[in-house]
């Protein structure tokens, strides 16, 4: 059995220097086109820039910005999630039980994955789950893919290598997060109509250049619609973080 619990949306922004943003541009069609209900996307552009923002202390803060633009089409137009939608089926995670129908705690088995914020949740406040009171307990969970609707994977080419490798933010010490996120409801009239356009997804961090320097890199992106249908995966062109 799996237990769903109500939880606050973390958006995986555990490092205060990382922000997820977006911008959408919709195109209007005089005659409704016919698309499949499974969303389809195509790569348009990727850009890197540096902006100056204000930090929490009021001091100027330079932030690295990677923006990826994709075109999309969807037959029934059910694209987008509200930030307030955190109940099933858009909840953040499920809580599995072991064979003894008990919660699975971090470190209780050598077969468990290393700590990260996708496979574990820390219940800091007093919470009752499966008749157990949890306070500052770290419990194994199963992340719900439908909690986000846009997924971004980072690949880079280390010096001296001819191959690209994925930089896995989720399990990388010091990060334990990702740049997956949500874009808002795109169909403002009703869901059951074809929809196409372009979407620019903007990711900000003070650490992109420190992590990737001037290494060649590319992104892979896919989206989900509200029904959980997964689009194709697109790959950007190879680029470097040079402003």
mmCIF file of C-alpha atoms in Angstrom:
data_model
loop_
_atom_site.group_PDB
_atom_site.id
_atom_site.type_symbol
_atom_site.label_atom_id
_atom_site.label_comp_id
_atom_site.label_asym_id
_atom_site.label_seq_id
_atom_site.Cartn_x
_atom_site.Cartn_y
_atom_site.Cartn_z
ATOM 1 C CA UNK A 1 0.000 0.000 0.000
ATOM 2 C CA UNK A 2 1.082 3.558 -0.655
ATOM 3 C CA UNK A 3 0.106 6.548 1.439
ATOM 4 C CA UNK A 4 -0.501 9.943 -0.109
ATOM 5 C CA UNK A 5 -0.001 12.871 2.213
ATOM 6 C CA UNK A 6 -0.679 16.553 1.837
ATOM 7 C CA UNK A 7 2.598 18.452 1.694
ATOM 8 C CA UNK A 8 3.812 21.913 0.859
ATOM 9 C CA UNK A 9 5.266 22.321 -2.633
ATOM 10 C CA UNK A 10 9.039 22.513 -2.276
ATOM 11 C CA UNK A 11 9.705 23.097 -5.974
ATOM 12 C CA UNK A 12 13.142 21.638 -5.252
ATOM 13 C CA UNK A 13 14.675 25.041 -4.491
ATOM 14 C CA UNK A 14 16.747 24.044 -1.484
ATOM 15 C CA UNK A 15 19.653 26.264 -2.402
ATOM 16 C CA UNK A 16 18.597 29.898 -2.172
ATOM 17 C CA UNK A 17 20.797 30.776 -5.139
ATOM 18 C CA UNK A 18 18.694 28.737 -7.547
ATOM 19 C CA UNK A 19 15.478 30.051 -9.025
ATOM 20 C CA UNK A 20 13.149 28.551 -11.611
ATOM 21 C CA UNK A 21 11.293 30.900 -13.942
ATOM 22 C CA UNK A 22 9.365 30.812 -17.190
ATOM 23 C CA UNK A 23 7.886 32.879 -19.980
ATOM 24 C CA UNK A 24 5.213 31.706 -22.400
ATOM 25 C CA UNK A 25 4.228 33.006 -25.801
ATOM 26 C CA UNK A 26 1.102 31.536 -27.408
ATOM 27 C CA UNK A 27 0.293 31.645 -31.102
ATOM 28 C CA UNK A 28 -3.269 31.984 -32.311
ATOM 29 C CA UNK A 29 -4.667 29.873 -35.152
ATOM 30 C CA UNK A 30 -7.718 31.128 -37.111
ATOM 31 C CA UNK A 31 -8.730 27.519 -37.905
ATOM 32 C CA UNK A 32 -8.268 24.982 -35.091
ATOM 33 C CA UNK A 33 -5.573 22.498 -36.187
ATOM 34 C CA UNK A 34 -5.691 18.779 -35.506
ATOM 35 C CA UNK A 35 -3.028 17.491 -33.101
ATOM 36 C CA UNK A 36 -2.579 14.324 -31.097
ATOM 37 C CA UNK A 37 -3.658 14.512 -27.444
ATOM 38 C CA UNK A 38 -0.119 13.497 -26.447
ATOM 39 C CA UNK A 39 1.917 16.737 -26.486
ATOM 40 C CA UNK A 40 4.656 17.147 -29.071
ATOM 41 C CA UNK A 41 7.563 19.573 -28.728
ATOM 42 C CA UNK A 42 10.393 20.812 -30.943
ATOM 43 C CA UNK A 43 13.588 22.637 -30.086
ATOM 44 C CA UNK A 44 13.812 26.317 -30.987
ATOM 45 C CA UNK A 45 16.630 28.015 -29.089
ATOM 46 C CA UNK A 46 18.894 28.053 -26.044
ATOM 47 C CA UNK A 47 20.576 31.155 -24.639
ATOM 48 C CA UNK A 48 22.938 32.043 -21.810
ATOM 49 C CA UNK A 49 23.064 35.453 -20.136
ATOM 50 C CA UNK A 50 24.115 37.123 -16.887
ATOM 51 C CA UNK A 51 21.779 39.413 -14.977
ATOM 52 C CA UNK A 52 22.252 41.506 -11.854
ATOM 53 C CA UNK A 53 19.619 41.043 -9.186
ATOM 54 C CA UNK A 54 19.336 42.046 -5.542
ATOM 55 C CA UNK A 55 20.248 39.496 -2.880
ATOM 56 C CA UNK A 56 18.418 39.019 0.414
ATOM 57 C CA UNK A 57 20.948 41.350 2.061
ATOM 58 C CA UNK A 58 20.175 44.087 -0.464
ATOM 59 C CA UNK A 59 23.512 43.758 -2.246
ATOM 60 C CA UNK A 60 23.819 43.328 -6.044
ATOM 61 C CA UNK A 61 23.951 39.658 -7.069
ATOM 62 C CA UNK A 62 25.054 38.379 -10.482
ATOM 63 C CA UNK A 63 23.019 35.418 -11.664
ATOM 64 C CA UNK A 64 23.645 33.052 -14.570
ATOM 65 C CA UNK A 65 20.580 32.474 -16.727
ATOM 66 C CA UNK A 66 19.998 29.584 -19.140
ATOM 67 C CA UNK A 67 16.853 29.928 -21.227
ATOM 68 C CA UNK A 68 15.540 27.164 -23.461
ATOM 69 C CA UNK A 69 12.724 27.774 -25.939
ATOM 70 C CA UNK A 70 10.560 24.999 -27.332
ATOM 71 C CA UNK A 71 7.525 24.930 -29.591
ATOM 72 C CA UNK A 72 4.616 22.737 -28.549
ATOM 73 C CA UNK A 73 1.340 21.360 -29.817
ATOM 74 C CA UNK A 74 -1.378 19.463 -27.980
ATOM 75 C CA UNK A 75 -4.706 18.197 -29.293
ATOM 76 C CA UNK A 76 -6.853 18.905 -26.234
ATOM 77 C CA UNK A 77 -4.798 21.781 -24.833
ATOM 78 C CA UNK A 78 -4.504 20.413 -21.299
ATOM 79 C CA UNK A 79 -1.126 21.982 -20.617
ATOM 80 C CA UNK A 80 -0.019 23.696 -17.432
ATOM 81 C CA UNK A 81 -0.242 23.369 -13.636
ATOM 82 C CA UNK A 82 -1.117 25.888 -10.962
ATOM 83 C CA UNK A 83 1.348 26.243 -8.084
ATOM 84 C CA UNK A 84 -1.526 25.482 -5.714
ATOM 85 C CA UNK A 85 -2.201 22.076 -7.262
ATOM 86 C CA UNK A 86 -0.486 19.718 -4.836
ATOM 87 C CA UNK A 87 -3.199 17.137 -4.205
ATOM 88 C CA UNK A 88 -3.290 13.817 -6.151
ATOM 89 C CA UNK A 89 -2.573 13.301 -8.970
ATOM 90 C CA UNK A 90 -0.145 16.260 -8.732
ATOM 91 C CA UNK A 91 1.172 15.501 -5.240
ATOM 92 C CA UNK A 92 4.891 15.411 -4.667
ATOM 93 C CA UNK A 93 5.476 11.842 -3.560
ATOM 94 C CA UNK A 94 4.035 8.555 -2.325
ATOM 95 C CA UNK A 95 5.281 6.708 0.749
ATOM 96 C CA UNK A 96 5.901 2.972 0.178
ATOM 97 C CA UNK A 97 5.997 0.398 2.976
ATOM 98 C CA UNK A 98 8.341 -2.555 3.376
ATOM 99 C CA UNK A 99 7.239 -6.207 3.533
ATOM 100 C CA UNK A 100 6.367 -5.771 7.199
ATOM 101 C CA UNK A 101 4.149 -2.834 6.212
ATOM 102 C CA UNK A 102 6.449 -0.391 7.976
ATOM 103 C CA UNK A 103 7.909 2.923 6.865
ATOM 104 C CA UNK A 104 11.331 2.706 5.230
ATOM 105 C CA UNK A 105 13.834 4.973 6.975
ATOM 106 C CA UNK A 106 17.055 6.336 5.503
ATOM 107 C CA UNK A 107 19.949 4.016 6.311
ATOM 108 C CA UNK A 108 17.741 1.062 7.221
ATOM 109 C CA UNK A 109 18.995 -1.027 4.288
ATOM 110 C CA UNK A 110 22.196 -1.066 2.201
ATOM 111 C CA UNK A 111 20.013 -1.384 -0.885
ATOM 112 C CA UNK A 112 18.538 2.077 -0.453
ATOM 113 C CA UNK A 113 19.842 4.957 -2.627
ATOM 114 C CA UNK A 114 22.134 7.640 -1.185
ATOM 115 C CA UNK A 115 20.439 10.664 0.303
ATOM 116 C CA UNK A 116 18.716 13.044 -2.094
ATOM 117 C CA UNK A 117 15.487 15.035 -2.064
ATOM 118 C CA UNK A 118 13.764 12.839 -4.655
ATOM 119 C CA UNK A 119 14.110 9.526 -2.826
ATOM 120 C CA UNK A 120 13.696 10.872 0.704
ATOM 121 C CA UNK A 121 11.618 13.370 2.648
ATOM 122 C CA UNK A 122 12.559 14.840 6.023
ATOM 123 C CA UNK A 123 9.485 15.204 8.236
ATOM 124 C CA UNK A 124 10.668 18.042 10.467
ATOM 125 C CA UNK A 125 7.295 18.763 12.083
ATOM 126 C CA UNK A 126 5.364 16.218 14.091
ATOM 127 C CA UNK A 127 3.541 14.114 11.487
ATOM 128 C CA UNK A 128 1.575 10.894 11.912
ATOM 129 C CA UNK A 129 1.949 8.408 9.037
ATOM 130 C CA UNK A 130 1.064 4.726 9.219
ATOM 131 C CA UNK A 131 0.413 5.152 12.967
ATOM 132 C CA UNK A 132 3.976 6.388 13.515
ATOM 133 C CA UNK A 133 4.856 9.830 14.838
ATOM 134 C CA UNK A 134 7.639 11.374 12.757
ATOM 135 C CA UNK A 135 9.774 14.257 14.041
ATOM 136 C CA UNK A 136 12.958 15.044 12.103
ATOM 137 C CA UNK A 137 12.788 11.596 10.517
ATOM 138 C CA UNK A 138 14.058 10.892 6.999
ATOM 139 C CA UNK A 139 11.787 8.474 5.148
ATOM 140 C CA UNK A 140 12.127 6.788 1.764
ATOM 141 C CA UNK A 141 9.538 8.058 -0.733
ATOM 142 C CA UNK A 142 8.655 7.617 -4.389
ATOM 143 C CA UNK A 143 8.664 10.890 -6.289
ATOM 144 C CA UNK A 144 5.559 11.514 -8.375
ATOM 145 C CA UNK A 145 6.574 12.554 -11.893
ATOM 146 C CA UNK A 146 3.286 14.399 -12.395
ATOM 147 C CA UNK A 147 4.205 16.907 -9.675
ATOM 148 C CA UNK A 148 6.153 18.831 -12.328
ATOM 149 C CA UNK A 149 5.307 19.340 -15.987
ATOM 150 C CA UNK A 150 8.665 20.305 -17.499
ATOM 151 C CA UNK A 151 11.836 18.264 -17.054
ATOM 152 C CA UNK A 152 15.353 19.416 -17.936
ATOM 153 C CA UNK A 153 18.510 17.264 -17.949
ATOM 154 C CA UNK A 154 22.002 18.803 -18.202
ATOM 155 C CA UNK A 155 24.835 17.171 -20.168
ATOM 156 C CA UNK A 156 28.418 18.444 -20.424
ATOM 157 C CA UNK A 157 31.749 17.377 -21.931
ATOM 158 C CA UNK A 158 34.553 17.280 -19.325
ATOM 159 C CA UNK A 159 38.080 18.342 -20.374
ATOM 160 C CA UNK A 160 39.976 15.585 -22.155
ATOM 161 C CA UNK A 161 36.840 13.570 -22.919
ATOM 162 C CA UNK A 162 35.111 12.995 -26.236
ATOM 163 C CA UNK A 163 31.878 12.009 -24.531
ATOM 164 C CA UNK A 164 29.143 13.972 -22.822
ATOM 165 C CA UNK A 165 27.976 12.954 -19.363
ATOM 166 C CA UNK A 166 24.922 13.954 -17.400
ATOM 167 C CA UNK A 167 25.285 16.261 -14.425
ATOM 168 C CA UNK A 168 22.727 14.833 -12.028
ATOM 169 C CA UNK A 169 21.680 17.701 -9.770
ATOM 170 C CA UNK A 170 19.430 15.431 -7.709
ATOM 171 C CA UNK A 171 22.271 13.313 -6.306
ATOM 172 C CA UNK A 172 25.182 15.752 -6.546
ATOM 173 C CA UNK A 173 26.416 16.679 -3.029
ATOM 174 C CA UNK A 174 25.794 20.318 -2.267
ATOM 175 C CA UNK A 175 22.807 20.526 -4.617
ATOM 176 C CA UNK A 176 20.361 17.610 -4.149
ATOM 177 C CA UNK A 177 17.863 19.339 -6.405
ATOM 178 C CA UNK A 178 17.039 19.846 -10.042
ATOM 179 C CA UNK A 179 15.725 22.425 -12.453
ATOM 180 C CA UNK A 180 12.478 20.605 -13.189
ATOM 181 C CA UNK A 181 9.451 22.762 -12.580
ATOM 182 C CA UNK A 182 6.019 23.920 -13.598
ATOM 183 C CA UNK A 183 4.710 26.195 -16.296
ATOM 184 C CA UNK A 184 1.210 27.668 -15.765
ATOM 185 C CA UNK A 185 -2.098 26.914 -17.461
ATOM 186 C CA UNK A 186 -1.631 27.817 -21.139
ATOM 187 C CA UNK A 187 -5.184 27.339 -22.392
ATOM 188 C CA UNK A 188 -7.013 30.273 -20.815
ATOM 189 C CA UNK A 189 -10.394 29.566 -22.450
ATOM 190 C CA UNK A 190 -10.995 25.851 -21.971
ATOM 191 C CA UNK A 191 -8.974 22.655 -21.981
ATOM 192 C CA UNK A 192 -10.695 20.790 -24.788
ATOM 193 C CA UNK A 193 -9.278 22.610 -27.774
ATOM 194 C CA UNK A 194 -6.059 22.301 -29.800
ATOM 195 C CA UNK A 195 -3.218 24.467 -28.618
ATOM 196 C CA UNK A 196 0.178 25.317 -30.053
ATOM 197 C CA UNK A 197 2.821 27.968 -29.495
ATOM 198 C CA UNK A 198 6.229 28.551 -27.968
ATOM 199 C CA UNK A 199 7.393 28.325 -24.384
ATOM 200 C CA UNK A 200 10.638 29.738 -22.988
ATOM 201 C CA UNK A 201 11.782 28.168 -19.732
ATOM 202 C CA UNK A 202 14.276 30.267 -17.783
ATOM 203 C CA UNK A 203 16.635 28.842 -15.157
ATOM 204 C CA UNK A 204 18.724 31.033 -12.859
ATOM 205 C CA UNK A 205 21.683 30.205 -10.637
ATOM 206 C CA UNK A 206 24.831 31.804 -9.305
ATOM 207 C CA UNK A 207 26.618 28.517 -9.934
ATOM 208 C CA UNK A 208 26.196 27.565 -13.589
ATOM 209 C CA UNK A 209 29.572 28.999 -14.702
ATOM 210 C CA UNK A 210 31.327 27.667 -11.601
ATOM 211 C CA UNK A 211 29.986 24.198 -12.379
ATOM 212 C CA UNK A 212 30.274 24.011 -16.159
ATOM 213 C CA UNK A 213 32.931 26.673 -16.889
ATOM 214 C CA UNK A 214 33.281 26.857 -20.677
ATOM 215 C CA UNK A 215 32.677 23.148 -21.273
ATOM 216 C CA UNK A 216 30.495 22.198 -24.252
ATOM 217 C CA UNK A 217 27.033 21.281 -22.989
ATOM 218 C CA UNK A 218 23.463 20.614 -24.073
ATOM 219 C CA UNK A 219 20.046 20.109 -22.483
ATOM 220 C CA UNK A 220 17.346 17.498 -22.907
ATOM 221 C CA UNK A 221 13.757 18.581 -22.271
ATOM 222 C CA UNK A 222 10.317 17.003 -22.175
ATOM 223 C CA UNK A 223 6.917 18.081 -20.844
ATOM 224 C CA UNK A 224 3.822 16.428 -19.387
ATOM 225 C CA UNK A 225 0.212 17.403 -19.926
ATOM 226 C CA UNK A 226 -2.365 17.428 -17.140
ATOM 227 C CA UNK A 227 -3.410 13.861 -17.953
ATOM 228 C CA UNK A 228 0.170 12.682 -17.446
ATOM 229 C CA UNK A 229 0.941 12.144 -21.137
ATOM 230 C CA UNK A 230 4.665 12.563 -21.778
ATOM 231 C CA UNK A 231 5.926 14.413 -24.841
ATOM 232 C CA UNK A 232 8.895 13.441 -26.940
ATOM 233 C CA UNK A 233 12.337 14.411 -25.633
ATOM 234 C CA UNK A 234 14.167 17.214 -27.452
ATOM 235 C CA UNK A 235 17.870 17.987 -27.346
ATOM 236 C CA UNK A 236 19.261 21.486 -27.682
ATOM 237 C CA UNK A 237 22.249 22.376 -29.769
ATOM 238 C CA UNK A 238 25.631 22.289 -28.057
ATOM 239 C CA UNK A 239 26.490 25.574 -26.336
ATOM 240 C CA UNK A 240 28.948 27.085 -23.830
ATOM 241 C CA UNK A 241 28.358 29.464 -20.940
ATOM 242 C CA UNK A 242 30.012 32.439 -22.571
ATOM 243 C CA UNK A 243 28.282 35.796 -22.318
#
